[in-house]
Tab-separated table of C-alpha atoms in Angstrom:
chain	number	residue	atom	x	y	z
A	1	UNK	CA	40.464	-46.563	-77.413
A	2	UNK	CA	43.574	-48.898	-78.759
A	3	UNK	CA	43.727	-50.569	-75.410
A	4	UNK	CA	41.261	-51.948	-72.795
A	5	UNK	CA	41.693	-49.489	-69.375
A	6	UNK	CA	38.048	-49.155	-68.808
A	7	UNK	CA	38.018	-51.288	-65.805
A	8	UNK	CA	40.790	-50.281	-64.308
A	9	UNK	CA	39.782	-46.782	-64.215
A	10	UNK	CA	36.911	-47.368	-63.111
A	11	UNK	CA	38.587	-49.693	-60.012
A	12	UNK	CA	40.744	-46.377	-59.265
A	13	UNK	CA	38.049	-43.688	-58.991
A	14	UNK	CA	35.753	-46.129	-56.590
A	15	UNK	CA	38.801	-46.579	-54.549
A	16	UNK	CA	39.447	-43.273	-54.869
A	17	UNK	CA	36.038	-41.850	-53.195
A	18	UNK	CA	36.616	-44.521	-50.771
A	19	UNK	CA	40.303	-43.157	-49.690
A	20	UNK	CA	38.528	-40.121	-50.029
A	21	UNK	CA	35.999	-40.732	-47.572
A	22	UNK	CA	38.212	-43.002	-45.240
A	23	UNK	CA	40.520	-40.127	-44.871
A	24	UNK	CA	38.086	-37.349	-44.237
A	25	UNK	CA	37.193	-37.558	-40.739
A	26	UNK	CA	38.971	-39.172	-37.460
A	27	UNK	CA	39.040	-43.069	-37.370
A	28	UNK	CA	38.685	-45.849	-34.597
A	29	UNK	CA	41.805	-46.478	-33.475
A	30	UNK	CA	41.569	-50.455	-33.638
A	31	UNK	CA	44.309	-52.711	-35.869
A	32	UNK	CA	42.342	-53.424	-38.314
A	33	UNK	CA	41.968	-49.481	-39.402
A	34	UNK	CA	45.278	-49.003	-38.840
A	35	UNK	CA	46.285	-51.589	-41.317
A	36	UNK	CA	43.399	-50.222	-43.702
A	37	UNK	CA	45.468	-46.745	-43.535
A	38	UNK	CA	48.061	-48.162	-45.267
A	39	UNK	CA	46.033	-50.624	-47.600
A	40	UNK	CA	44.034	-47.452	-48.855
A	41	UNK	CA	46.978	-45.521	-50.741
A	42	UNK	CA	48.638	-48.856	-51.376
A	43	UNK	CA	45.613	-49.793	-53.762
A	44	UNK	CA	45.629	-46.497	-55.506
A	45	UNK	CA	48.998	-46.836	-56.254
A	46	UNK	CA	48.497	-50.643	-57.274
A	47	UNK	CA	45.985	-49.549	-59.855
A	48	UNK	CA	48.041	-46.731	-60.781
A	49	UNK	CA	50.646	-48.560	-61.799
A	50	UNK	CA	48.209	-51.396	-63.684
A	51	UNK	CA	46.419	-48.293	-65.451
A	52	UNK	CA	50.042	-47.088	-66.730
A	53	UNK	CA	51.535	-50.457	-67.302
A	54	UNK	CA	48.563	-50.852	-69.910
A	55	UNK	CA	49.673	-47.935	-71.602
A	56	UNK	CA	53.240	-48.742	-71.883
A	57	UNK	CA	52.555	-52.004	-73.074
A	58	UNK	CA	50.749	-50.464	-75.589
A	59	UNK	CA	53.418	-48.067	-76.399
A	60	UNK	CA	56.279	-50.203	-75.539
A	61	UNK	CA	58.151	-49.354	-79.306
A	62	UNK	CA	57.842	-45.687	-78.649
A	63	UNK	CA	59.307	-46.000	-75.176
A	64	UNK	CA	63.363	-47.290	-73.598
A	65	UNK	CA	62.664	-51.079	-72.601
A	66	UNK	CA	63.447	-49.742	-68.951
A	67	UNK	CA	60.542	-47.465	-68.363
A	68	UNK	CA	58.002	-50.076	-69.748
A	69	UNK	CA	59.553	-53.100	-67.589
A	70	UNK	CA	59.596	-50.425	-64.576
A	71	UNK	CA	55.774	-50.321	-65.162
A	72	UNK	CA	54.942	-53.682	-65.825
A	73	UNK	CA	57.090	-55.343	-63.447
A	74	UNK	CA	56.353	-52.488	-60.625
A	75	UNK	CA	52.629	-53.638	-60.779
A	76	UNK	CA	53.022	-57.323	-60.711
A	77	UNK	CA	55.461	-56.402	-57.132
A	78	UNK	CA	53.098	-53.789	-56.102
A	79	UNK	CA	49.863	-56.000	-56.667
A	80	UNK	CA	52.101	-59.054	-54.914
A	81	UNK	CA	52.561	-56.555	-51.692
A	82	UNK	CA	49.089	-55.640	-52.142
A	83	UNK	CA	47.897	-59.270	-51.708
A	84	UNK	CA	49.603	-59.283	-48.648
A	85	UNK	CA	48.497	-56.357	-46.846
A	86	UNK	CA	45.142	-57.681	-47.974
A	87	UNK	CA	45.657	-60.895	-45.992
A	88	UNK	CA	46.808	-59.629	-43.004
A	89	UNK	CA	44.220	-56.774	-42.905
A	90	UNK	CA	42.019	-60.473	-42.971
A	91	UNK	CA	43.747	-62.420	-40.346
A	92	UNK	CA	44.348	-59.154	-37.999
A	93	UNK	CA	40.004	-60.030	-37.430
A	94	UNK	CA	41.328	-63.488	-35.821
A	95	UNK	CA	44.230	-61.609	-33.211
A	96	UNK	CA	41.555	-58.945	-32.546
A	97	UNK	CA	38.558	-60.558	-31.925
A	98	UNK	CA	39.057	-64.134	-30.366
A	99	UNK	CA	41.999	-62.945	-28.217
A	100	UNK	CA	43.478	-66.397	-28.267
A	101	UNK	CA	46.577	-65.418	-30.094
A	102	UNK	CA	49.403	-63.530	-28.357
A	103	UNK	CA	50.589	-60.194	-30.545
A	104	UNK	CA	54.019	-62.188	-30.939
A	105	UNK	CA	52.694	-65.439	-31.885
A	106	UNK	CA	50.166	-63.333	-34.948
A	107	UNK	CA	53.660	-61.466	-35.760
A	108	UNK	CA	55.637	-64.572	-36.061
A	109	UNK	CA	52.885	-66.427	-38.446
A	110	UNK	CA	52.344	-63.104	-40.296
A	111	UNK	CA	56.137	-62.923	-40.839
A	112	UNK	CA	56.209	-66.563	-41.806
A	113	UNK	CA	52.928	-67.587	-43.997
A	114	UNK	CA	52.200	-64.214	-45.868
A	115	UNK	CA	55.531	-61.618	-46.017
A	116	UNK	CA	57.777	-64.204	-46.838
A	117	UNK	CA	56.303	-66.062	-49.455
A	118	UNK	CA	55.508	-61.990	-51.042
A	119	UNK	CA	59.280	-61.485	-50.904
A	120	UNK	CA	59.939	-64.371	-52.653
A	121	UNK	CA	57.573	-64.197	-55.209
A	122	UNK	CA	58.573	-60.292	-55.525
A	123	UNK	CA	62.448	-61.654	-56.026
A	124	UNK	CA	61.177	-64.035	-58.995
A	125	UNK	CA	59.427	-61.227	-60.529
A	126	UNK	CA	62.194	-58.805	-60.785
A	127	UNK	CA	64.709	-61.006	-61.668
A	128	UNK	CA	62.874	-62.820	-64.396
A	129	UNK	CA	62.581	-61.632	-67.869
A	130	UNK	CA	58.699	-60.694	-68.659
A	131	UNK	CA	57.002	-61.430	-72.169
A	132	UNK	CA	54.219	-58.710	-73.853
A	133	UNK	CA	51.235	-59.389	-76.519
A	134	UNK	CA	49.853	-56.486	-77.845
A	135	UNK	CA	47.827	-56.590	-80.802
A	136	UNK	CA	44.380	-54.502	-80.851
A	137	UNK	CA	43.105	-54.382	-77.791
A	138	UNK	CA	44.868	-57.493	-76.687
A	139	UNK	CA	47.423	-56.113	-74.477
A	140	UNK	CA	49.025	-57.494	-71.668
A	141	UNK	CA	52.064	-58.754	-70.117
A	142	UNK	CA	52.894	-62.611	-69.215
A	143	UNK	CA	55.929	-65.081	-68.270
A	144	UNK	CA	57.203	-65.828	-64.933
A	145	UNK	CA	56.344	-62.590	-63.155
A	146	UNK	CA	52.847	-62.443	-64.198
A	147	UNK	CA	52.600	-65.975	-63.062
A	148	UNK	CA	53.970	-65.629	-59.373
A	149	UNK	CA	50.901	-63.047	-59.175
A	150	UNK	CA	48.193	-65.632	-59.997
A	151	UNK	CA	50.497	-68.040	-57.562
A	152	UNK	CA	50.708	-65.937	-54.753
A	153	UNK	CA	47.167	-64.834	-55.250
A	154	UNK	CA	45.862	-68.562	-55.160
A	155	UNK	CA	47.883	-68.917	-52.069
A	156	UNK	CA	46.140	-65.908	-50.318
A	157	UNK	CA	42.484	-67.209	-51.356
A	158	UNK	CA	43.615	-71.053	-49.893
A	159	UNK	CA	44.857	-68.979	-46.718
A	160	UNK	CA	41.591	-67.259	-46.620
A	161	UNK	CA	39.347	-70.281	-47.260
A	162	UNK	CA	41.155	-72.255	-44.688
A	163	UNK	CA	40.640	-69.067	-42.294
A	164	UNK	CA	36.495	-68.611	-43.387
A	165	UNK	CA	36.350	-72.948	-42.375
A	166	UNK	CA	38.449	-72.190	-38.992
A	167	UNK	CA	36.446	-68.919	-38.352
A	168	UNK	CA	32.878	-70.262	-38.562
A	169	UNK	CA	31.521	-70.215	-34.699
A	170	UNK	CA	34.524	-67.890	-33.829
A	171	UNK	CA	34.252	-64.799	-34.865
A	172	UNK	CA	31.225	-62.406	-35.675
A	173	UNK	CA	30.202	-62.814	-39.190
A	174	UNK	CA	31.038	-58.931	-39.642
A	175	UNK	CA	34.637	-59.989	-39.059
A	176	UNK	CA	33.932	-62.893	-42.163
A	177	UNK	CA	33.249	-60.587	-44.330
A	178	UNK	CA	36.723	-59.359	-45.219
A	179	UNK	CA	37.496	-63.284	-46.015
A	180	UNK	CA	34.427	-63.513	-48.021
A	181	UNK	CA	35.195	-60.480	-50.055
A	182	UNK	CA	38.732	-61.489	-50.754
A	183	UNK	CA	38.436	-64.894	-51.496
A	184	UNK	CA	35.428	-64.610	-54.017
A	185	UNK	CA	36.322	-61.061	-55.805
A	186	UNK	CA	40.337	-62.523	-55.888
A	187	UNK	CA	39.481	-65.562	-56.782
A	188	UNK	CA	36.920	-65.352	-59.110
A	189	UNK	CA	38.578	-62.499	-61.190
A	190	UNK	CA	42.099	-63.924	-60.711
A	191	UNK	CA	40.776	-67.116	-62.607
A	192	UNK	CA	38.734	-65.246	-65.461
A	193	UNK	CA	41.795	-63.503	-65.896
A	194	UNK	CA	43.963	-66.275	-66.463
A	195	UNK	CA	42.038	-67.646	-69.268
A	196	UNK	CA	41.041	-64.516	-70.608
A	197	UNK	CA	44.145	-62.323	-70.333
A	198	UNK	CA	43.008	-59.640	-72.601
A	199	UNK	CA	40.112	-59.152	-70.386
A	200	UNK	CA	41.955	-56.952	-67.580
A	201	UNK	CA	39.521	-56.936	-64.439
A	202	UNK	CA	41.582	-57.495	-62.060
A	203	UNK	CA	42.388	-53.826	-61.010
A	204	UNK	CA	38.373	-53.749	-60.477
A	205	UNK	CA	37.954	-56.984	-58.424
A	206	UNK	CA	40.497	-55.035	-56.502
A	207	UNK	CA	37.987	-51.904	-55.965
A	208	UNK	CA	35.382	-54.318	-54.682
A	209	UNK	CA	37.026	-55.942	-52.644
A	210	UNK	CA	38.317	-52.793	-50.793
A	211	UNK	CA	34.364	-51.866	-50.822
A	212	UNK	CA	33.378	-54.724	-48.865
A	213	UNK	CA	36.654	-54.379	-46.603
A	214	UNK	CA	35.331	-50.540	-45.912
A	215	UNK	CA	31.792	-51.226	-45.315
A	216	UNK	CA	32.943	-53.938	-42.444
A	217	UNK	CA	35.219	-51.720	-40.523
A	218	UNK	CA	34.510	-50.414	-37.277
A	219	UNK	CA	33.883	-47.023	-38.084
A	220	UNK	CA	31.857	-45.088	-35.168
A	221	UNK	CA	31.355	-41.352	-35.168
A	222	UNK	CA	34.696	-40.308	-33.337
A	223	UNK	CA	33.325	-36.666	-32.944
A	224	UNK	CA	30.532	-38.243	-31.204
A	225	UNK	CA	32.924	-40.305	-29.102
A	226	UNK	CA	35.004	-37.587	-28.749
A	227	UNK	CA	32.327	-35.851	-27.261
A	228	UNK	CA	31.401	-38.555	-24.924
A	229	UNK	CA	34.796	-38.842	-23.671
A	230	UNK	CA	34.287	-35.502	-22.959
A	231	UNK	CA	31.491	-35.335	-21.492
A	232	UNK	CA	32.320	-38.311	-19.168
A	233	UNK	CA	35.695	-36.892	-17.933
A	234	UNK	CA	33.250	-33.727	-17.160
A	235	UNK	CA	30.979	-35.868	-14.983
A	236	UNK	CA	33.729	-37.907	-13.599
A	237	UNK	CA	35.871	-34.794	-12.388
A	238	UNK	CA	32.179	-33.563	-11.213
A	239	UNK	CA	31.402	-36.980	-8.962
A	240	UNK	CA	35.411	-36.886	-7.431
A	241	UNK	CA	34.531	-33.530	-6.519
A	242	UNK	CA	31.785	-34.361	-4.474
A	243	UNK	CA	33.343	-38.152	-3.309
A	244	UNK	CA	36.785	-39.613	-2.803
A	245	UNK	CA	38.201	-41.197	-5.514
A	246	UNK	CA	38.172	-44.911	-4.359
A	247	UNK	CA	34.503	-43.766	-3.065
A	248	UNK	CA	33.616	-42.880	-6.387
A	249	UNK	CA	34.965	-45.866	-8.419
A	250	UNK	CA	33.702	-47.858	-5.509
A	251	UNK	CA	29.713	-46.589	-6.774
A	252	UNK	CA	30.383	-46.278	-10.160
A	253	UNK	CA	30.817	-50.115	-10.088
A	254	UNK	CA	28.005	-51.125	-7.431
A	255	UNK	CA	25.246	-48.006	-6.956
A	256	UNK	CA	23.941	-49.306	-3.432
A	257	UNK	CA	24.529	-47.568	-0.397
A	258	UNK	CA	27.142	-48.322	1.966
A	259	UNK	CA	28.840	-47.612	5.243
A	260	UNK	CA	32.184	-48.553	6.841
A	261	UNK	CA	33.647	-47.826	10.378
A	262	UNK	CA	36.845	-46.654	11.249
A	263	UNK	CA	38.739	-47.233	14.019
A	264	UNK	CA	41.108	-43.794	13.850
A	265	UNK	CA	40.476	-40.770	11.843
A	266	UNK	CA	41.204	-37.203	12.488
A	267	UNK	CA	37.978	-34.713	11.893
A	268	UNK	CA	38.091	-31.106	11.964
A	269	UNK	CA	35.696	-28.197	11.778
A	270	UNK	CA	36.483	-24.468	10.659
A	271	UNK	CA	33.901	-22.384	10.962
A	272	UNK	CA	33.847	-18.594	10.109
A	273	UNK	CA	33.532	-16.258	13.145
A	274	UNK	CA	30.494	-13.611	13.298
A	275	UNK	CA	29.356	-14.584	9.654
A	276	UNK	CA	25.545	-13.513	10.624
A	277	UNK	CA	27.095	-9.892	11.570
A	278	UNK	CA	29.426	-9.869	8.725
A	279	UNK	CA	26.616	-10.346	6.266
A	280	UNK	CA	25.214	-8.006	7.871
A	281	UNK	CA	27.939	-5.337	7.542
A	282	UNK	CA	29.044	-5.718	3.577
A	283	UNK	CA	25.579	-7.709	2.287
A	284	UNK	CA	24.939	-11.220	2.408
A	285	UNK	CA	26.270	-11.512	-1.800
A	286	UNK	CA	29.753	-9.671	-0.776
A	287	UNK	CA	29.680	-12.036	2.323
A	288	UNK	CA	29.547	-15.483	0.259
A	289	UNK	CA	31.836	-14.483	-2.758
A	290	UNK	CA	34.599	-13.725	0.147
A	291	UNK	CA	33.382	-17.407	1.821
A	292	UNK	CA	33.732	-18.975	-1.630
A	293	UNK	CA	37.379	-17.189	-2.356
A	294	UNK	CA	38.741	-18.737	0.971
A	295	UNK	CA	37.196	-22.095	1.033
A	296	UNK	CA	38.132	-22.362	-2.774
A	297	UNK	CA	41.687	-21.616	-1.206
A	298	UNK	CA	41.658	-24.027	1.451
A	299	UNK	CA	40.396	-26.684	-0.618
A	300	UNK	CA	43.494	-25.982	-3.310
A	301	UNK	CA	45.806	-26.998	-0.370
A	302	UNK	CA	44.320	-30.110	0.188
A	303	UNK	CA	46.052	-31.653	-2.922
A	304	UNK	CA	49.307	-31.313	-0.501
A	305	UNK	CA	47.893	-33.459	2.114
A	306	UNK	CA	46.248	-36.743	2.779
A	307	UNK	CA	43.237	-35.121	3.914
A	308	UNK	CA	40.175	-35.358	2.730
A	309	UNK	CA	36.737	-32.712	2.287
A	310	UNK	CA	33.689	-33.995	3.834
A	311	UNK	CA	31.371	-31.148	2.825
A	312	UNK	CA	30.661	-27.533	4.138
A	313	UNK	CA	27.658	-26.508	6.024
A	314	UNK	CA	26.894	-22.641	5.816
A	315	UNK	CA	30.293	-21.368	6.669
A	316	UNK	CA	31.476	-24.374	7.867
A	317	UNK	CA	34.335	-26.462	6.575
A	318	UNK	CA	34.615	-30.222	7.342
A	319	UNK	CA	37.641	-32.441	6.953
A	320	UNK	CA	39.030	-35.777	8.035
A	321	UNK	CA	42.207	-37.384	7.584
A	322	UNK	CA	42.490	-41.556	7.845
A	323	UNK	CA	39.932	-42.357	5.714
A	324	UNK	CA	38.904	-43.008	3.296
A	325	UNK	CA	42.272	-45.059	2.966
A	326	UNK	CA	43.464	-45.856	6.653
A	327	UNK	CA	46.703	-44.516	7.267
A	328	UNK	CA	48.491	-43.851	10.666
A	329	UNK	CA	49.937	-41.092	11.494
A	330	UNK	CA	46.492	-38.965	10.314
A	331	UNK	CA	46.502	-36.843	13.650
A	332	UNK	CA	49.806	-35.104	12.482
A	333	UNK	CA	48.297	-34.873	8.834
A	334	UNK	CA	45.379	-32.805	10.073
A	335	UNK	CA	47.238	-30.736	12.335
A	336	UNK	CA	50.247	-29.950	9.551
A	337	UNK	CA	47.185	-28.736	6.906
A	338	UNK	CA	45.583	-26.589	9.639
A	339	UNK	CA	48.535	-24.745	10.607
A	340	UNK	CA	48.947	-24.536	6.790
A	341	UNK	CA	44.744	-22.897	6.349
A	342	UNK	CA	46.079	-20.963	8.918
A	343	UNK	CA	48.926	-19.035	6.936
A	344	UNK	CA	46.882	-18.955	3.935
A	345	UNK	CA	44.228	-17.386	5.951
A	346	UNK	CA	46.772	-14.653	7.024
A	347	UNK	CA	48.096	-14.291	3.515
A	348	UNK	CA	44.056	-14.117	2.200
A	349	UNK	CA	43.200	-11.015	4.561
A	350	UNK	CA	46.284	-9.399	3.336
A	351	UNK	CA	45.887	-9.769	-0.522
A	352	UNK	CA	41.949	-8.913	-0.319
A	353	UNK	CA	42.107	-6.373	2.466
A	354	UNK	CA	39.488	-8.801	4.260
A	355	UNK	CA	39.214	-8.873	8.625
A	356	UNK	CA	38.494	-12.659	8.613
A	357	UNK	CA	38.891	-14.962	11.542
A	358	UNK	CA	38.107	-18.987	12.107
A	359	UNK	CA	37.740	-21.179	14.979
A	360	UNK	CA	39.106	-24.627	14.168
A	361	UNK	CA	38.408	-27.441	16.415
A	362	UNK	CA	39.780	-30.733	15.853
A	363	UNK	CA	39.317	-34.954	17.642
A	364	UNK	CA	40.499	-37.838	16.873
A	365	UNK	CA	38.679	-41.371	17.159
A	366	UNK	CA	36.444	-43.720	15.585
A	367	UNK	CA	33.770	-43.043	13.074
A	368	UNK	CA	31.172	-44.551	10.291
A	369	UNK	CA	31.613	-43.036	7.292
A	370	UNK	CA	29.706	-43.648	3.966
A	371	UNK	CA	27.078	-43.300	1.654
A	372	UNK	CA	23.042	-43.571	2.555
A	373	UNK	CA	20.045	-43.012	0.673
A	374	UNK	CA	19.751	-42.667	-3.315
A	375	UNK	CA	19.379	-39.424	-4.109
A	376	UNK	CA	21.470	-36.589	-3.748
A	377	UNK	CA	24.169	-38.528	-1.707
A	378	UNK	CA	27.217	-37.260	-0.285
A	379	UNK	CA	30.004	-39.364	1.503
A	380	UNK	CA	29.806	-38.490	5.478
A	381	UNK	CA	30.481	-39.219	8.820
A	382	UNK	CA	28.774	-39.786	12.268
A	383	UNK	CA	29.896	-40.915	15.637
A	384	UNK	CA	30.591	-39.086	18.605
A	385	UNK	CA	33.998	-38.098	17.639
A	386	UNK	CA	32.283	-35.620	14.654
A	387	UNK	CA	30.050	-34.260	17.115
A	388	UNK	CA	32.922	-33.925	19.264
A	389	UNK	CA	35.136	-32.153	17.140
A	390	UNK	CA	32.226	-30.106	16.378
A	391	UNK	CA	31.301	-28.776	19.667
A	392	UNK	CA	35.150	-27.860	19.815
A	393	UNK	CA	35.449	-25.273	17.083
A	394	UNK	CA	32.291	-24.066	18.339
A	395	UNK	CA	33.403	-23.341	22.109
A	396	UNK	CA	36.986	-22.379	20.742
A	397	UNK	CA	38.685	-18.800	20.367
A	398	UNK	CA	39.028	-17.261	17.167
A	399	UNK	CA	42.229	-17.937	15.178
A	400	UNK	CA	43.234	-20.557	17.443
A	401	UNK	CA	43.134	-24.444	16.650
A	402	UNK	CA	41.421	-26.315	19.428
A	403	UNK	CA	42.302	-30.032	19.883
A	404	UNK	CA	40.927	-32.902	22.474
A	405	UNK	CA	43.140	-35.133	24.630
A	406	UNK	CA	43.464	-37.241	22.223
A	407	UNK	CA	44.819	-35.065	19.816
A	408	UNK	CA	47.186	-33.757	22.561
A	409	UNK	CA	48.274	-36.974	22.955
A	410	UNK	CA	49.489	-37.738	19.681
A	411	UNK	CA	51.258	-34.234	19.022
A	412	UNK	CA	52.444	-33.833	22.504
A	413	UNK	CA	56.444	-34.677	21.219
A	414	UNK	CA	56.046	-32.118	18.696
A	415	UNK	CA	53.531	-29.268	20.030
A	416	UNK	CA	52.834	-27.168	23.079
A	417	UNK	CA	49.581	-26.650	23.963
A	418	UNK	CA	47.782	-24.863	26.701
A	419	UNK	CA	45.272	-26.122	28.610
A	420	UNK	CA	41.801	-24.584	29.184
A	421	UNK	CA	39.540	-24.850	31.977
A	422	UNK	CA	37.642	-27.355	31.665
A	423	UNK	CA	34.472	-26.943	29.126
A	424	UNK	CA	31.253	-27.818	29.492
A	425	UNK	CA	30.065	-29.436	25.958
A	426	UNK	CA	26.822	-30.682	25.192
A	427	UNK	CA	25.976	-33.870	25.182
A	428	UNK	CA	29.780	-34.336	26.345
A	429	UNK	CA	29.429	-32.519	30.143
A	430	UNK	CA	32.900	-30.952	31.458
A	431	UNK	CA	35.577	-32.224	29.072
A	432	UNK	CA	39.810	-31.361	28.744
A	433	UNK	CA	40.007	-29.135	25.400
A	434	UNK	CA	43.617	-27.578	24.637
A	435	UNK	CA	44.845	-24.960	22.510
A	436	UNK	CA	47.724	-25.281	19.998
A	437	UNK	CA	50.490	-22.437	21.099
């Protein structure tokens, strides 16, 4: 071989199993690999050009002047802007990791300590003439240009010391690294190649360096974080189907059991009328899938209200409305989504040819609501106002909505009602019950 190309050649295929391998699979979305993302190509095309400038050196009697200066002058720019994206790839580990430095300020210093000074020394190159020695396998280009390399790479690796001195008890030495790898691999072959020009290792102190850079970055399995994620949203979706939402965040970040009381919430029961005889009838399988259609329905409407699922019980159906965010006005809420279960009721027997009929009974007052135990939890209520509003749908008339006084009260500008003889509740004795007209 006339010419000396072996390192560089062997620089480009490590960097290109590297790219190779960086590319081949999803990657952390943090700054430092997006800056590697761009560094990766960069370098290929870096040693590219040093690989070709070499040859047109080499040839630079059988070639127009223009085509070998485009060479040697585009690697001594491209290597410059390599340099660069090198150093802020290292001081992106100081704005990511010790959060001290606003995005702006890191911008503004980037902008000012290591792109500027590249464009400068980029300017220099281009416009200055550059000088050639090629005899045997002596070959290589020098002047001006190839000096505001060696310049602008001594600036990086005093940038990069100064940062490895500032760094020590800051960051993670994982995050040094980078600095390490640059300033010794840079440094060390940018001085061996001043003195020994013909030498020409420079394109591989390049490949290690982007070695070291790789084997630092925060590369996790993203398939296996992907399916994490997923399986997480899975189990979240699972525990805000069983709990409210600000329940749910509420355990995820403290597991023990609680309770609260409210002062005013709106609790309803709907229970399914003859459901022993209508097993009975069609088969206890038939029976549920129908139960499981309809309460599937009724729970789709709830995303229209501010009412919230308690649980079911056989073919029961609890709600409440006021907790577990207070609101006033949760007496009209309940009775607005019951008339609503109502029509979708009507609508349900129609589309599946079904003969189904509720009771709904519905009081409003105070109640504890919460979590106890640890195992198998639910979110539910107790007071007398639940066992209230249960012994209401239980003594009411099919397909009507049975309210207390209470309830009256609060819909009485908006309602009718009609008033039933007085009922004899347990655990209650005679007590005022109404029906919704």
């Amino acid at each position: 071989m006339p010419y000396s190309i072996e390192f560089q050649i062997s620089g480009f295929l490590v960097v290109l199993v590297i790219t190779v391998v960086f590319f081949s699979k999803p990657r952390w979305q943090s700054l430092q690999n997006s800056i590697f993302r761009i560094l990766m190509p960069f370098t290929l095309l870096e040693l590219a050009f040093d690989i070709i400038s070499v040859i047109t050196i080499a040839e630079r009697d059988n070639l127009p002047p223009l085509l070998n200066d485009f060479f040697s002058k585009g690697y001594i720019v491209v290597m410059i802007f390599w340099i660069m994206l090198v150093l802020i790839y290292v001081l992106s580990n100081f704005y990511g990791e010790t959060g001290r430095i606003k995005k702006k300020t890191w911008l503004i210093l980037i902008g000012i300590f290591i792109v500027l000074p590249a464009v400068v020394f980029s300017g220099i190159s281009i416009a200055t003439p550059l000088l050639y020695a090629n005899y045997g396998r002596h070959i290589y280009s020098y002047g001006i240009p190839s000096t505001c390399t060696y310049l602008y790479s001594i600036y990086g690796v005093t940038i990069t010391t100064v940062a490895l001195i500032f760094s020590i008890g800051r960051l993670r030495f994982k995050r040094i690294v980078p600095m390490l790898a640059f300033t010794i691999m840079e440094g060390s072959v940018a001085l061996v190649q001043m003195v020994n020009k013909e030498l020409l290792i420079i394109g591989f102190g390049t490949a290690l360096c982007i070695l070291f850079m790789y084997m630092t970055l925060e590369n996790p399995d993203m398939d296996l974080i992907a399916r994490l994620n997923d399986a997480n949203r899975r189990a979240n979706n699972l525990l805000l189907n069983i709990l409210p939402a600000s329940v749910a965040q509420e355990l995820k970040e403290d597991t023990r059991a609680f309770t609260e009381k409210f002062d005013s919430v709106t609790v309803a029961f709907i229970d399914i009328v003859n459901f022993t005889k209508l097993s009975e009838q069609i088969g206890a399988e038939a029976t549920v899938r129908s139960l499981n259609k309809l309460f599937s329905e009724i729970d789709s409407l709830l995303d229209g209200f501010r009412v919230e699922k308690i649980k079911t019980i056989g073919d029961a159906y609890m709600i409440a409305a006021g907790l577990p965010e207070r609101y006033d006005g949760n007496c009209r809420e309940m009775i607005s989504f019951l008339m609503a279960v109502k029509e979708r009721l009507e609508d349900f027997n129609k589309r599946n040819k079904t003969d189904l009929h509720v009771r709904i009974g519905v009081h409003s007052g105070p109640v504890v609501a919460g979590i106890i135990g640890t195992k198998k939890f639910i979110y539910d209520l107790w007071g007398s106002t639940v066992n209230f509003a249960s012994r209401l749908e239980s003594n009411g008339i099919p397909d009507r909505i049975q309210v207390s006084a209470a309830v009256k009260e609060c819909m009485k500008d908006t309602l009718s009602f009609e008033e039933r003889p007085p009922l004899d509740i347990k655990g209650f004795g005679l007590s005022h019950a109404y029906l919704i007209v």
